[in-house]
PDB file of N, CA and C in Angstrom:
ATOM      1  N   MET X1051      45.451   6.339 -27.244  1.00 68.00           N
ATOM      2  CA  MET X1051      45.348   6.991 -25.952  1.00 68.00           C
ATOM      3  C   MET X1051      45.370   5.885 -24.871  1.00 68.00           C
ATOM      4  N   PRO X1052      46.238   6.021 -23.859  1.00 71.00           N
ATOM      5  CA  PRO X1052      46.299   5.027 -22.787  1.00 71.00           C
ATOM      6  C   PRO X1052      45.056   5.036 -21.937  1.00 71.00           C
ATOM      7  N   LEU X1053      44.674   3.857 -21.511  1.00 71.00           N
ATOM      8  CA  LEU X1053      43.471   3.726 -20.646  1.00 71.00           C
ATOM      9  C   LEU X1053      43.945   3.784 -19.193  1.00 71.00           C
ATOM     10  N   ASP X1054      43.081   4.323 -18.355  1.00 70.00           N
ATOM     11  CA  ASP X1054      43.423   4.364 -16.907  1.00 70.00           C
ATOM     12  C   ASP X1054      42.969   3.070 -16.231  1.00 70.00           C
ATOM     13  N   ILE X1055      43.697   2.000 -16.514  1.00 65.00           N
ATOM     14  CA  ILE X1055      43.362   0.689 -15.948  1.00 65.00           C
ATOM     15  C   ILE X1055      44.471   0.335 -14.940  1.00 65.00           C
ATOM     16  N   PRO X1056      44.104  -0.063 -13.745  1.00 58.00           N
ATOM     17  CA  PRO X1056      45.111  -0.356 -12.746  1.00 58.00           C
ATOM     18  C   PRO X1056      45.973  -1.566 -13.120  1.00 58.00           C
ATOM     19  N   GLN X1057      47.105  -1.650 -12.510  1.00 65.00           N
ATOM     20  CA  GLN X1057      48.007  -2.787 -12.718  1.00 65.00           C
ATOM     21  C   GLN X1057      47.274  -4.064 -12.369  1.00 65.00           C
ATOM     22  N   THR X1058      47.671  -5.134 -12.993  1.00 80.00           N
ATOM     23  CA  THR X1058      47.040  -6.450 -12.757  1.00 80.00           C
ATOM     24  C   THR X1058      47.188  -6.823 -11.303  1.00 80.00           C
ATOM     25  N   PHE X1059      46.136  -7.443 -10.739  1.00 90.00           N
ATOM     26  CA  PHE X1059      46.153  -7.831  -9.365  1.00 90.00           C
ATOM     27  C   PHE X1059      47.167  -8.974  -9.084  1.00 90.00           C
ATOM     28  N   ARG X1060      47.752  -8.969  -7.908  1.00 93.00           N
ATOM     29  CA  ARG X1060      48.624 -10.063  -7.486  1.00 93.00           C
ATOM     30  C   ARG X1060      47.796 -11.326  -7.279  1.00 93.00           C
ATOM     31  N   HIS X1061      46.625 -11.173  -6.695  1.00 96.00           N
ATOM     32  CA  HIS X1061      45.638 -12.214  -6.568  1.00 96.00           C
ATOM     33  C   HIS X1061      44.281 -11.676  -7.007  1.00 96.00           C
ATOM     34  N   HIS X1062      43.493 -12.501  -7.704  1.00 96.00           N
ATOM     35  CA  HIS X1062      42.165 -12.120  -8.072  1.00 96.00           C
ATOM     36  C   HIS X1062      41.251 -13.241  -7.608  1.00 96.00           C
ATOM     37  N   VAL X1063      40.304 -12.926  -6.746  1.00 98.00           N
ATOM     38  CA  VAL X1063      39.419 -13.875  -6.100  1.00 98.00           C
ATOM     39  C   VAL X1063      38.057 -13.792  -6.774  1.00 98.00           C
ATOM     40  N   PHE X1064      37.566 -14.947  -7.251  1.00 97.00           N
ATOM     41  CA  PHE X1064      36.257 -15.052  -7.828  1.00 97.00           C
ATOM     42  C   PHE X1064      35.348 -15.826  -6.912  1.00 97.00           C
ATOM     43  N   CYS X1065      34.231 -15.228  -6.520  1.00 96.00           N
ATOM     44  CA  CYS X1065      33.328 -15.814  -5.504  1.00 96.00           C
ATOM     45  C   CYS X1065      31.983 -16.055  -6.120  1.00 96.00           C
ATOM     46  N   CYS X1066      31.522 -17.305  -6.067  1.00 94.00           N
ATOM     47  CA  CYS X1066      30.192 -17.639  -6.639  1.00 94.00           C
ATOM     48  C   CYS X1066      29.102 -17.047  -5.817  1.00 94.00           C
ATOM     49  N   ALA X1067      28.245 -16.283  -6.474  1.00 91.00           N
ATOM     50  CA  ALA X1067      27.098 -15.663  -5.839  1.00 91.00           C
ATOM     51  C   ALA X1067      25.767 -16.149  -6.457  1.00 91.00           C
ATOM     52  N   GLN X1068      25.870 -17.296  -7.157  1.00 89.00           N
ATOM     53  CA  GLN X1068      24.715 -17.833  -7.862  1.00 89.00           C
ATOM     54  C   GLN X1068      23.542 -18.114  -6.852  1.00 89.00           C
ATOM     55  N   GLN X1069      22.340 -17.641  -7.235  1.00 89.00           N
ATOM     56  CA  GLN X1069      21.159 -17.896  -6.418  1.00 89.00           C
ATOM     57  C   GLN X1069      20.118 -18.582  -7.324  1.00 89.00           C
ATOM     58  N   ARG X1070      19.773 -19.797  -6.966  1.00 86.00           N
ATOM     59  CA  ARG X1070      18.728 -20.524  -7.708  1.00 86.00           C
ATOM     60  C   ARG X1070      17.501 -20.644  -6.780  1.00 86.00           C
ATOM     61  N   PRO X1071      16.379 -20.919  -7.356  1.00 85.00           N
ATOM     62  CA  PRO X1071      15.135 -21.055  -6.544  1.00 85.00           C
ATOM     63  C   PRO X1071      15.273 -22.184  -5.539  1.00 85.00           C
ATOM     64  N   PRO X1072      14.569 -22.082  -4.397  1.00 85.00           N
ATOM     65  CA  PRO X1072      14.599 -23.151  -3.418  1.00 85.00           C
ATOM     66  C   PRO X1072      14.181 -24.473  -4.047  1.00 85.00           C
ATOM     67  N   GLY X1073      14.848 -25.536  -3.719  1.00 83.00           N
ATOM     68  CA  GLY X1073      14.503 -26.852  -4.188  1.00 83.00           C
ATOM     69  C   GLY X1073      15.100 -27.179  -5.559  1.00 83.00           C
ATOM     70  N   HIS X1074      15.857 -26.221  -6.136  1.00 85.00           N
ATOM     71  CA  HIS X1074      16.465 -26.502  -7.466  1.00 85.00           C
ATOM     72  C   HIS X1074      17.431 -27.690  -7.316  1.00 85.00           C
ATOM     73  N   PRO X1075      17.419 -28.627  -8.230  1.00 82.00           N
ATOM     74  CA  PRO X1075      18.213 -29.829  -8.123  1.00 82.00           C
ATOM     75  C   PRO X1075      19.712 -29.587  -8.049  1.00 82.00           C
ATOM     76  N   ARG X1076      20.240 -28.509  -8.609  1.00 84.00           N
ATOM     77  CA  ARG X1076      21.656 -28.246  -8.590  1.00 84.00           C
ATOM     78  C   ARG X1076      22.064 -27.486  -7.320  1.00 84.00           C
ATOM     79  N   GLY X1077      21.097 -26.858  -6.630  1.00 82.00           N
ATOM     80  CA  GLY X1077      21.418 -26.039  -5.486  1.00 82.00           C
ATOM     81  C   GLY X1077      22.125 -24.761  -5.989  1.00 82.00           C
ATOM     82  N   SER X1078      22.644 -24.033  -5.016  1.00 87.00           N
ATOM     83  CA  SER X1078      23.483 -22.841  -5.335  1.00 87.00           C
ATOM     84  C   SER X1078      24.292 -22.396  -4.169  1.00 87.00           C
ATOM     85  N   CYS X1079      25.339 -21.717  -4.471  1.00 87.00           N
ATOM     86  CA  CYS X1079      26.237 -21.233  -3.433  1.00 87.00           C
ATOM     87  C   CYS X1079      25.522 -20.248  -2.472  1.00 87.00           C
ATOM     88  N   ALA X1080      24.671 -19.402  -3.045  1.00 90.00           N
ATOM     89  CA  ALA X1080      23.968 -18.436  -2.201  1.00 90.00           C
ATOM     90  C   ALA X1080      23.040 -19.167  -1.242  1.00 90.00           C
ATOM     91  N   ALA X1081      22.370 -20.219  -1.693  1.00 89.00           N
ATOM     92  CA  ALA X1081      21.489 -20.982  -0.787  1.00 89.00           C
ATOM     93  C   ALA X1081      22.285 -21.687   0.300  1.00 89.00           C
ATOM     94  N   LYS X1082      23.561 -21.875   0.084  1.00 90.00           N
ATOM     95  CA  LYS X1082      24.414 -22.540   1.099  1.00 90.00           C
ATOM     96  C   LYS X1082      25.183 -21.553   1.955  1.00 90.00           C
ATOM     97  N   GLY X1083      24.767 -20.275   1.961  1.00 91.00           N
ATOM     98  CA  GLY X1083      25.358 -19.315   2.908  1.00 91.00           C
ATOM     99  C   GLY X1083      26.568 -18.574   2.391  1.00 91.00           C
ATOM    100  N   ALA X1084      26.679 -18.439   1.082  1.00 94.00           N
ATOM    101  CA  ALA X1084      27.870 -17.770   0.520  1.00 94.00           C
ATOM    102  C   ALA X1084      27.954 -16.286   0.831  1.00 94.00           C
ATOM    103  N   HIS X1085      26.838 -15.566   0.753  1.00 95.00           N
ATOM    104  CA  HIS X1085      26.885 -14.097   0.839  1.00 95.00           C
ATOM    105  C   HIS X1085      27.515 -13.564   2.118  1.00 95.00           C
ATOM    106  N   PRO X1086      27.223 -14.068   3.294  1.00 96.00           N
ATOM    107  CA  PRO X1086      27.905 -13.544   4.464  1.00 96.00           C
ATOM    108  C   PRO X1086      29.444 -13.790   4.428  1.00 96.00           C
ATOM    109  N   LEU X1087      29.840 -14.907   3.835  1.00 97.00           N
ATOM    110  CA  LEU X1087      31.268 -15.229   3.686  1.00 97.00           C
ATOM    111  C   LEU X1087      31.952 -14.224   2.769  1.00 97.00           C
ATOM    112  N   TRP X1088      31.292 -13.926   1.634  1.00 97.00           N
ATOM    113  CA  TRP X1088      31.898 -12.991   0.688  1.00 97.00           C
ATOM    114  C   TRP X1088      31.911 -11.577   1.235  1.00 97.00           C
ATOM    115  N   GLN X1089      30.880 -11.201   2.047  1.00 98.00           N
ATOM    116  CA  GLN X1089      30.922  -9.903   2.668  1.00 98.00           C
ATOM    117  C   GLN X1089      32.121  -9.812   3.617  1.00 98.00           C
ATOM    118  N   ARG X1090      32.352 -10.881   4.380  1.00 98.00           N
ATOM    119  CA  ARG X1090      33.495 -10.890   5.287  1.00 98.00           C
ATOM    120  C   ARG X1090      34.789 -10.783   4.527  1.00 98.00           C
ATOM    121  N   LEU X1091      34.927 -11.541   3.406  1.00 98.00           N
ATOM    122  CA  LEU X1091      36.105 -11.474   2.580  1.00 98.00           C
ATOM    123  C   LEU X1091      36.360 -10.050   2.070  1.00 98.00           C
ATOM    124  N   ASP X1092      35.319  -9.418   1.578  1.00 98.00           N
ATOM    125  CA  ASP X1092      35.482  -8.033   1.112  1.00 98.00           C
ATOM    126  C   ASP X1092      35.904  -7.119   2.210  1.00 98.00           C
ATOM    127  N   GLN X1093      35.302  -7.251   3.402  1.00 98.00           N
ATOM    128  CA  GLN X1093      35.679  -6.446   4.545  1.00 98.00           C
ATOM    129  C   GLN X1093      37.099  -6.611   4.956  1.00 98.00           C
ATOM    130  N   LYS X1094      37.586  -7.876   4.943  1.00 98.00           N
ATOM    131  CA  LYS X1094      38.967  -8.158   5.353  1.00 98.00           C
ATOM    132  C   LYS X1094      39.945  -7.602   4.323  1.00 98.00           C
ATOM    133  N   ILE X1095      39.633  -7.758   3.016  1.00 97.00           N
ATOM    134  CA  ILE X1095      40.502  -7.202   1.967  1.00 97.00           C
ATOM    135  C   ILE X1095      40.622  -5.684   2.153  1.00 97.00           C
ATOM    136  N   GLN X1096      39.486  -5.033   2.397  1.00 97.00           N
ATOM    137  CA  GLN X1096      39.490  -3.578   2.558  1.00 97.00           C
ATOM    138  C   GLN X1096      40.285  -3.191   3.834  1.00 97.00           C
ATOM    139  N   ALA X1097      39.985  -3.897   4.933  1.00 97.00           N
ATOM    140  CA  ALA X1097      40.624  -3.540   6.211  1.00 97.00           C
ATOM    141  C   ALA X1097      42.116  -3.717   6.189  1.00 97.00           C
ATOM    142  N   LYS X1098      42.576  -4.677   5.443  1.00 96.00           N
ATOM    143  CA  LYS X1098      44.018  -4.962   5.310  1.00 96.00           C
ATOM    144  C   LYS X1098      44.699  -4.048   4.263  1.00 96.00           C
ATOM    145  N   GLY X1099      43.875  -3.279   3.553  1.00 96.00           N
ATOM    146  CA  GLY X1099      44.461  -2.426   2.526  1.00 96.00           C
ATOM    147  C   GLY X1099      45.117  -3.183   1.353  1.00 96.00           C
ATOM    148  N   LEU X1100      44.535  -4.305   1.029  1.00 96.00           N
ATOM    149  CA  LEU X1100      45.069  -5.159  -0.008  1.00 96.00           C
ATOM    150  C   LEU X1100      44.667  -4.659  -1.402  1.00 96.00           C
ATOM    151  N   THR X1101      45.253  -3.553  -1.794  1.00 93.00           N
ATOM    152  CA  THR X1101      44.893  -2.956  -3.089  1.00 93.00           C
ATOM    153  C   THR X1101      45.366  -3.786  -4.271  1.00 93.00           C
ATOM    154  N   ASP X1102      46.249  -4.752  -4.032  1.00 94.00           N
ATOM    155  CA  ASP X1102      46.711  -5.634  -5.106  1.00 94.00           C
ATOM    156  C   ASP X1102      45.933  -6.930  -5.142  1.00 94.00           C
ATOM    157  N   VAL X1103      44.825  -6.990  -4.432  1.00 96.00           N
ATOM    158  CA  VAL X1103      43.939  -8.156  -4.445  1.00 96.00           C
ATOM    159  C   VAL X1103      42.577  -7.708  -5.009  1.00 96.00           C
ATOM    160  N   GLY X1104      42.183  -8.360  -6.092  1.00 95.00           N
ATOM    161  CA  GLY X1104      40.861  -8.056  -6.626  1.00 95.00           C
ATOM    162  C   GLY X1104      39.848  -9.099  -6.203  1.00 95.00           C
ATOM    163  N   MET X1105      38.617  -8.687  -6.121  1.00 97.00           N
ATOM    164  CA  MET X1105      37.520  -9.627  -5.748  1.00 97.00           C
ATOM    165  C   MET X1105      36.352  -9.385  -6.665  1.00 97.00           C
ATOM    166  N   ALA X1106      35.834 -10.439  -7.215  1.00 96.00           N
ATOM    167  CA  ALA X1106      34.686 -10.315  -8.120  1.00 96.00           C
ATOM    168  C   ALA X1106      33.650 -11.348  -7.770  1.00 96.00           C
ATOM    169  N   MET X1107      32.378 -10.954  -7.739  1.00 95.00           N
ATOM    170  CA  MET X1107      31.274 -11.870  -7.541  1.00 95.00           C
ATOM    171  C   MET X1107      30.967 -12.435  -8.920  1.00 95.00           C
ATOM    172  N   THR X1108      30.700 -13.738  -8.977  1.00 93.00           N
ATOM    173  CA  THR X1108      30.439 -14.365 -10.251  1.00 93.00           C
ATOM    174  C   THR X1108      29.082 -15.077 -10.202  1.00 93.00           C
ATOM    175  N   GLY X1109      28.678 -15.560 -11.386  1.00 90.00           N
ATOM    176  CA  GLY X1109      27.594 -16.507 -11.475  1.00 90.00           C
ATOM    177  C   GLY X1109      28.179 -17.878 -11.157  1.00 90.00           C
ATOM    178  N   CYS X1110      27.512 -18.891 -11.612  1.00 89.00           N
ATOM    179  CA  CYS X1110      27.859 -20.254 -11.289  1.00 89.00           C
ATOM    180  C   CYS X1110      29.278 -20.613 -11.735  1.00 89.00           C
ATOM    181  N   LEU X1111      30.035 -21.226 -10.828  1.00 88.00           N
ATOM    182  CA  LEU X1111      31.358 -21.715 -11.135  1.00 88.00           C
ATOM    183  C   LEU X1111      31.358 -23.196 -11.557  1.00 88.00           C
ATOM    184  N   GLY X1112      30.165 -23.800 -11.547  1.00 85.00           N
ATOM    185  CA  GLY X1112      30.021 -25.153 -12.108  1.00 85.00           C
ATOM    186  C   GLY X1112      29.995 -26.309 -11.137  1.00 85.00           C
ATOM    187  N   PHE X1113      30.242 -26.118  -9.889  1.00 84.00           N
ATOM    188  CA  PHE X1113      30.262 -27.219  -8.952  1.00 84.00           C
ATOM    189  C   PHE X1113      29.268 -26.930  -7.797  1.00 84.00           C
ATOM    190  N   CYS X1114      28.032 -26.764  -8.156  1.00 78.00           N
ATOM    191  CA  CYS X1114      26.995 -26.262  -7.244  1.00 78.00           C
ATOM    192  C   CYS X1114      26.876 -27.070  -5.961  1.00 78.00           C
ATOM    193  N   SER X1115      26.945 -28.343  -6.071  1.00 79.00           N
ATOM    194  CA  SER X1115      26.736 -29.213  -4.902  1.00 79.00           C
ATOM    195  C   SER X1115      27.852 -29.044  -3.858  1.00 79.00           C
ATOM    196  N   ALA X1116      28.991 -28.496  -4.278  1.00 84.00           N
ATOM    197  CA  ALA X1116      30.145 -28.349  -3.317  1.00 84.00           C
ATOM    198  C   ALA X1116      30.157 -27.006  -2.647  1.00 84.00           C
ATOM    199  N   GLY X1117      29.323 -26.055  -3.022  1.00 81.00           N
ATOM    200  CA  GLY X1117      29.438 -24.659  -2.550  1.00 81.00           C
ATOM    201  C   GLY X1117      29.305 -24.451  -1.094  1.00 81.00           C
ATOM    202  N   PRO X1118      29.597 -23.239  -0.629  1.00 93.00           N
ATOM    203  CA  PRO X1118      29.998 -22.043  -1.397  1.00 93.00           C
ATOM    204  C   PRO X1118      31.471 -22.163  -1.861  1.00 93.00           C
ATOM    205  N   LEU X1119      31.657 -21.678  -3.077  1.00 94.00           N
ATOM    206  CA  LEU X1119      33.004 -21.826  -3.715  1.00 94.00           C
ATOM    207  C   LEU X1119      33.620 -20.484  -4.089  1.00 94.00           C
ATOM    208  N   MET X1120      34.967 -20.487  -4.011  1.00 96.00           N
ATOM    209  CA  MET X1120      35.732 -19.335  -4.502  1.00 96.00           C
ATOM    210  C   MET X1120      37.004 -19.898  -5.111  1.00 96.00           C
ATOM    211  N   VAL X1121      37.549 -19.144  -6.072  1.00 97.00           N
ATOM    212  CA  VAL X1121      38.775 -19.570  -6.732  1.00 97.00           C
ATOM    213  C   VAL X1121      39.734 -18.380  -6.749  1.00 97.00           C
ATOM    214  N   VAL X1122      40.974 -18.605  -6.471  1.00 97.00           N
ATOM    215  CA  VAL X1122      41.970 -17.572  -6.392  1.00 97.00           C
ATOM    216  C   VAL X1122      42.953 -17.734  -7.547  1.00 97.00           C
ATOM    217  N   TYR X1123      43.064 -16.703  -8.341  1.00 95.00           N
ATOM    218  CA  TYR X1123      44.012 -16.677  -9.457  1.00 95.00           C
ATOM    219  C   TYR X1123      45.109 -15.714  -9.159  1.00 95.00           C
ATOM    220  N   PRO X1124      46.354 -15.895  -9.701  1.00 93.00           N
ATOM    221  CA  PRO X1124      46.637 -16.702 -10.833  1.00 93.00           C
ATOM    222  C   PRO X1124      46.887 -18.202 -10.513  1.00 93.00           C
ATOM    223  N   GLU X1125      46.868 -18.592  -9.251  1.00 94.00           N
ATOM    224  CA  GLU X1125      47.163 -19.945  -8.894  1.00 94.00           C
ATOM    225  C   GLU X1125      46.095 -20.929  -9.326  1.00 94.00           C
ATOM    226  N   GLY X1126      44.872 -20.518  -9.437  1.00 94.00           N
ATOM    227  CA  GLY X1126      43.756 -21.427  -9.763  1.00 94.00           C
ATOM    228  C   GLY X1126      43.442 -22.339  -8.605  1.00 94.00           C
ATOM    229  N   ILE X1127      43.513 -21.814  -7.410  1.00 96.00           N
ATOM    230  CA  ILE X1127      43.212 -22.608  -6.210  1.00 96.00           C
ATOM    231  C   ILE X1127      41.814 -22.419  -5.791  1.00 96.00           C
ATOM    232  N   TRP X1128      41.074 -23.518  -5.663  1.00 95.00           N
ATOM    233  CA  TRP X1128      39.643 -23.503  -5.269  1.00 95.00           C
ATOM    234  C   TRP X1128      39.534 -23.738  -3.807  1.00 95.00           C
ATOM    235  N   TYR X1129      38.647 -22.941  -3.154  1.00 97.00           N
ATOM    236  CA  TYR X1129      38.348 -23.083  -1.732  1.00 97.00           C
ATOM    237  C   TYR X1129      36.850 -23.262  -1.560  1.00 97.00           C
ATOM    238  N   ARG X1130      36.549 -23.942  -0.478  1.00 94.00           N
ATOM    239  CA  ARG X1130      35.151 -24.108  -0.018  1.00 94.00           C
ATOM    240  C   ARG X1130      35.084 -23.668   1.453  1.00 94.00           C
ATOM    241  N   PRO X1131      35.123 -22.366   1.723  1.00 96.00           N
ATOM    242  CA  PRO X1131      35.055 -21.922   3.126  1.00 96.00           C
ATOM    243  C   PRO X1131      33.669 -22.144   3.714  1.00 96.00           C
ATOM    244  N   GLU X1132      33.662 -22.457   4.993  1.00 94.00           N
ATOM    245  CA  GLU X1132      32.400 -22.673   5.675  1.00 94.00           C
ATOM    246  C   GLU X1132      32.140 -21.676   6.784  1.00 94.00           C
ATOM    247  N   THR X1133      33.185 -21.050   7.320  1.00 96.00           N
ATOM    248  CA  THR X1133      33.053 -20.135   8.444  1.00 96.00           C
ATOM    249  C   THR X1133      33.751 -18.833   8.212  1.00 96.00           C
ATOM    250  N   ALA X1134      33.413 -17.849   9.032  1.00 97.00           N
ATOM    251  CA  ALA X1134      34.157 -16.577   8.984  1.00 97.00           C
ATOM    252  C   ALA X1134      35.625 -16.796   9.293  1.00 97.00           C
ATOM    253  N   GLU X1135      35.927 -17.729  10.157  1.00 98.00           N
ATOM    254  CA  GLU X1135      37.325 -18.065  10.508  1.00 98.00           C
ATOM    255  C   GLU X1135      38.071 -18.628   9.309  1.00 98.00           C
ATOM    256  N   ASP X1136      37.381 -19.419   8.483  1.00 98.00           N
ATOM    257  CA  ASP X1136      38.016 -19.894   7.266  1.00 98.00           C
ATOM    258  C   ASP X1136      38.394 -18.746   6.330  1.00 98.00           C
ATOM    259  N   ILE X1137      37.507 -17.775   6.193  1.00 98.00           N
ATOM    260  CA  ILE X1137      37.796 -16.598   5.376  1.00 98.00           C
ATOM    261  C   ILE X1137      39.031 -15.849   5.957  1.00 98.00           C
ATOM    262  N   ASP X1138      39.040 -15.623   7.272  1.00 98.00           N
ATOM    263  CA  ASP X1138      40.134 -14.943   7.903  1.00 98.00           C
ATOM    264  C   ASP X1138      41.483 -15.656   7.600  1.00 98.00           C
ATOM    265  N   GLU X1139      41.468 -16.989   7.644  1.00 98.00           N
ATOM    266  CA  GLU X1139      42.691 -17.793   7.427  1.00 98.00           C
ATOM    267  C   GLU X1139      43.098 -17.669   5.958  1.00 98.00           C
ATOM    268  N   ILE X1140      42.160 -17.712   5.029  1.00 98.00           N
ATOM    269  CA  ILE X1140      42.481 -17.543   3.590  1.00 98.00           C
ATOM    270  C   ILE X1140      43.106 -16.183   3.388  1.00 98.00           C
ATOM    271  N   VAL X1141      42.542 -15.151   3.953  1.00 98.00           N
ATOM    272  CA  VAL X1141      43.069 -13.811   3.747  1.00 98.00           C
ATOM    273  C   VAL X1141      44.514 -13.735   4.300  1.00 98.00           C
ATOM    274  N   GLU X1142      44.700 -14.148   5.531  1.00 98.00           N
ATOM    275  CA  GLU X1142      46.030 -14.037   6.192  1.00 98.00           C
ATOM    276  C   GLU X1142      47.068 -14.913   5.508  1.00 98.00           C
ATOM    277  N   SER X1143      46.732 -16.161   5.246  1.00 98.00           N
ATOM    278  CA  SER X1143      47.707 -17.110   4.737  1.00 98.00           C
ATOM    279  C   SER X1143      47.943 -16.911   3.258  1.00 98.00           C
ATOM    280  N   HIS X1144      46.851 -16.913   2.454  1.00 98.00           N
ATOM    281  CA  HIS X1144      47.009 -16.942   1.020  1.00 98.00           C
ATOM    282  C   HIS X1144      47.122 -15.522   0.433  1.00 98.00           C
ATOM    283  N   LEU X1145      46.148 -14.657   0.753  1.00 98.00           N
ATOM    284  CA  LEU X1145      46.152 -13.340   0.141  1.00 98.00           C
ATOM    285  C   LEU X1145      47.221 -12.429   0.633  1.00 98.00           C
ATOM    286  N   VAL X1146      47.592 -12.552   1.921  1.00 97.00           N
ATOM    287  CA  VAL X1146      48.677 -11.711   2.497  1.00 97.00           C
ATOM    288  C   VAL X1146      50.013 -12.482   2.372  1.00 97.00           C
ATOM    289  N   GLY X1147      50.067 -13.756   2.790  1.00 97.00           N
ATOM    290  CA  GLY X1147      51.318 -14.479   2.864  1.00 97.00           C
ATOM    291  C   GLY X1147      51.637 -15.358   1.712  1.00 97.00           C
ATOM    292  N   ASP X1148      50.809 -15.426   0.688  1.00 96.00           N
ATOM    293  CA  ASP X1148      51.045 -16.255  -0.519  1.00 96.00           C
ATOM    294  C   ASP X1148      51.225 -17.722  -0.244  1.00 96.00           C
ATOM    295  N   ALA X1149      50.614 -18.192   0.869  1.00 97.00           N
ATOM    296  CA  ALA X1149      50.648 -19.601   1.208  1.00 97.00           C
ATOM    297  C   ALA X1149      49.257 -20.160   1.238  1.00 97.00           C
ATOM    298  N   PRO X1150      48.843 -20.999   0.290  1.00 97.00           N
ATOM    299  CA  PRO X1150      47.505 -21.571   0.290  1.00 97.00           C
ATOM    300  C   PRO X1150      47.183 -22.287   1.595  1.00 97.00           C
ATOM    301  N   VAL X1151      45.925 -22.261   1.960  1.00 98.00           N
ATOM    302  CA  VAL X1151      45.428 -22.908   3.153  1.00 98.00           C
ATOM    303  C   VAL X1151      45.106 -24.383   2.776  1.00 98.00           C
ATOM    304  N   GLU X1152      46.053 -25.239   2.954  1.00 96.00           N
ATOM    305  CA  GLU X1152      45.875 -26.625   2.432  1.00 96.00           C
ATOM    306  C   GLU X1152      44.592 -27.315   2.926  1.00 96.00           C
ATOM    307  N   ARG X1153      44.214 -27.119   4.163  1.00 95.00           N
ATOM    308  CA  ARG X1153      43.053 -27.817   4.714  1.00 95.00           C
ATOM    309  C   ARG X1153      41.752 -27.409   4.046  1.00 95.00           C
ATOM    310  N   LEU X1154      41.747 -26.211   3.376  1.00 95.00           N
ATOM    311  CA  LEU X1154      40.522 -25.697   2.741  1.00 95.00           C
ATOM    312  C   LEU X1154      40.566 -25.844   1.245  1.00 95.00           C
ATOM    313  N   VAL X1155      41.714 -26.255   0.673  1.00 95.00           N
ATOM    314  CA  VAL X1155      41.820 -26.371  -0.768  1.00 95.00           C
ATOM    315  C   VAL X1155      40.934 -27.539  -1.280  1.00 95.00           C
ATOM    316  N   MET X1156      40.157 -27.252  -2.277  1.00 88.00           N
ATOM    317  CA  MET X1156      39.326 -28.272  -2.897  1.00 88.00           C
ATOM    318  C   MET X1156      40.134 -28.935  -4.001  1.00 88.00           C
ATOM    319  N   VAL X1157      40.145 -30.219  -3.974  1.00 81.00           N
ATOM    320  CA  VAL X1157      40.754 -31.004  -5.047  1.00 81.00           C
ATOM    321  C   VAL X1157      39.681 -31.419  -6.006  1.00 81.00           C
ATOM    322  N   LEU X1158      39.726 -30.974  -7.211  1.00 68.00           N
ATOM    323  CA  LEU X1158      38.668 -31.257  -8.198  1.00 68.00           C
ATOM    324  C   LEU X1158      39.071 -32.508  -8.924  1.00 68.00           C
ATOM    325  N   SER X1159      38.159 -33.452  -8.993  1.00 65.00           N
ATOM    326  CA  SER X1159      38.422 -34.683  -9.708  1.00 65.00           C
ATOM    327  C   SER X1159      38.116 -34.497 -11.199  1.00 65.00           C
ATOM    328  N   ARG X1160      38.752 -35.243 -12.000  1.00 60.00           N
ATOM    329  CA  ARG X1160      38.529 -35.114 -13.469  1.00 60.00           C
ATOM    330  C   ARG X1160      37.795 -36.360 -13.958  1.00 60.00           C
TER     331      ARG X1160
END
């Protein structure tokens, strides 16, 4: 029997919502102001009618000191937005226009 699962998203955004106790040595994205940014992202995706863009809140993405962090797939592009305007630019440029916002892309060292 076929499942009623929607088509794969064109972009899928994973947003770290990890909250650790105050003073935790690793810190957390939530402690660095992630939640208002992710609320804005969700509002913008909804307002633009981007039904082909999925958004999921996650636990730790592993780079706590750099947060707040989000990663956009299938490209695997990591962002560290700091302002509502950064979110707006990511939505318009990357999620709508398929052009990553170079100034906000995090380069992860190996």
